[in-house]
Amino acid sequence: MTSTDRNGHRADGGDAMRSLAERRGRAGGRLIAALADARRRTAEPVGRWAPQVAVDLGLPASAGLGPASHYADLAAPTGRRHVRVCGATACFAADGGRHLGQMEDACGVVSGTVADDGSVSLQTVRCLGYCYAGPAALDGDSPCTGPTLAAQVAGAVPRSAPDIPARDATGDPVLLSGVLAGEPAWRTWPQVVTAGTSEQVMAEVAESRLRGRGGAGFPVATKWAAARRSPQTVVVANGDEGDPGSFADRLLMERDPGLVLEGLALACFACGAREAAVLVRSEYPQALARMRDAVEQAYSDGHFGSSVHGSGITVNVRVVEGAGSYVAGEETALIAGLEGDRGCARPRPPYPTEQGLWDAPTVVNNVETLAAVPWIVRRGGAAYARRGTPTETGTKLVCLSERFARPGAYEVELGTPVADIVGRLGGGLRDGAVLAALQVGGPLGGFLPPDRLDVPLTEAGLAAQGAALGHAGLVAFDDRVEPVDVLRHVWGFAAAESCGACSPCRVGSRRGLEIAEGDALPGPEYGRLLGVLAQASLCAFGRRIPPAVRSLVRAYGDRLAGWDA
């Protein structure tokens, strides 16, 4: 059955919640935060408290159950002391996942449960952004990292949580000048909003050929232009950096939030948007606090609000906390979450730039993407385009995991050989360990063997090797971790983080995990399964699973013989 809302838009299937919430003052936009607040006060199953939260907002009781059972933070029972332990790729590579059992012993509860007296709960998450110092955990909002993780949480040894090591390898950083040299943000926006034009900003970004840094690599100016400067346009800064192995967005939001917000302001100006939102993943509590403080300061300094710097331009910004979901970083799933719905990918078309948040044209840009915009507008798009490669311009933050001798975030020009990043910048592996496989671009990005690293750090160069740039996190695996365990880890991530919106991915990821965890080598079914995932999945998450596992098999060669379906 299909109906239309008061604006004439279709309201069928997944759009029903949106239409209802909009008729009731967009109450859905407050639903996730209300559910999160309720979850912090109870360890009860979601069915006992989530319906009432929705009713209190004027929504049907059923509206609370969908998101409460979908998002990891809302579904997980919460004790008076809540501990989140990272089970993502870099922390898994650090010790083969042994820290997960050690954390259960230290907390006295099994992951996903709460103590009988409600004193403590443990939740396994993916990822906390401490890939450079893993394994890691958050005790409340207090981080602990390193090989003594369980002892730290138990109070037996002092806690350790080093800052992100950040280094520039370009000689003229676009993204790290504030982090490394203390250069202030907000040097560009006041001049542009009072004396410039939106067309000038758009022209510079178009000339720069900047592409999105969140994984999709879509031309930024093209996306902005697609919103057609509608006065209803909304711009969203996507800080839901879910790729395990990457911590670039956390670095920028914690150490230079003003730069991110200045880029957001310029994006709003170029798109004609008056409203913007910054989504920060809940696993980044310090980044969330820093962004909220930075927004408040920006209002005080006149960068946001009505008639910014006397220009007559209005820009209003709010910060939203995520609720724990990898796929919710995909732009249509992100929009669904902002509306109070489950964070599931939505079919396209219509594209968000046509019909996004509450049916308004919506531009979603990654945090790192926005952080590059002030430099481009100030120094010129042509100057940016001269950096990187002719087809993939500019610089990129590359994150090196704990296994490297010099882990951390490095700003490099696109096109830099991966071998140079691993060897010269990262110093190879620590303690003389030998690289067995290198994961690039997150768990569904892909793997490279140690003898195939002479490839440029570009989307095209990595794609030719069956990998993907993604957020450009590099996670090193040495021989301490068995190849089949890495394969099971990838399938486990896929099964746990599939949003469930389409059957090929929902069923296929779980079946793939079952096969990987079995004792026998896969049969013909495995190859057919990969084919269905690649061809029939709704979004890139499901479609990327087959290339990722196939690249892993190629990287390990004979050590995964029989898995080359």
Coordinates of C-alpha atoms in Angstrom, one line a residue, residues 81 83 102-103 105-108 120 137 139 142-144 148-160:
R81 CA 29.6 0.6 35.6
V83 CA 32.8 -1.2 30.1
Q102 CA 40.8 -11.5 29.8
M103 CA 38.4 -8.6 30.0
D105 CA 37.6 -12.3 33.7
A106 CA 38.5 -8.8 34.9
C107 CA 34.9 -7.6 34.9
G108 CA 33.4 -10.8 36.2
V120 CA 28.9 -3.9 36.0
A137 CA 38.6 -0.4 26.3
D139 CA 35.5 2.1 31.3
S142 CA 37.7 6.6 30.5
P143 CA 40.1 4.9 28.0
C144 CA 42.6 2.1 28.8
T148 CA 48.0 -4.8 30.4
L149 CA 44.4 -3.7 29.4
A150 CA 42.6 -6.2 31.7
A151 CA 44.8 -5.4 34.6
Q152 CA 44.2 -1.7 34.1
V153 CA 40.4 -2.2 34.1
A154 CA 40.8 -4.4 37.2
G155 CA 42.7 -1.6 39.0
A156 CA 45.9 -3.7 39.3
V157 CA 48.1 -1.3 37.3
P158 CA 47.9 2.4 36.3
R159 CA 45.8 3.2 33.3
S160 CA 47.4 4.1 30.0

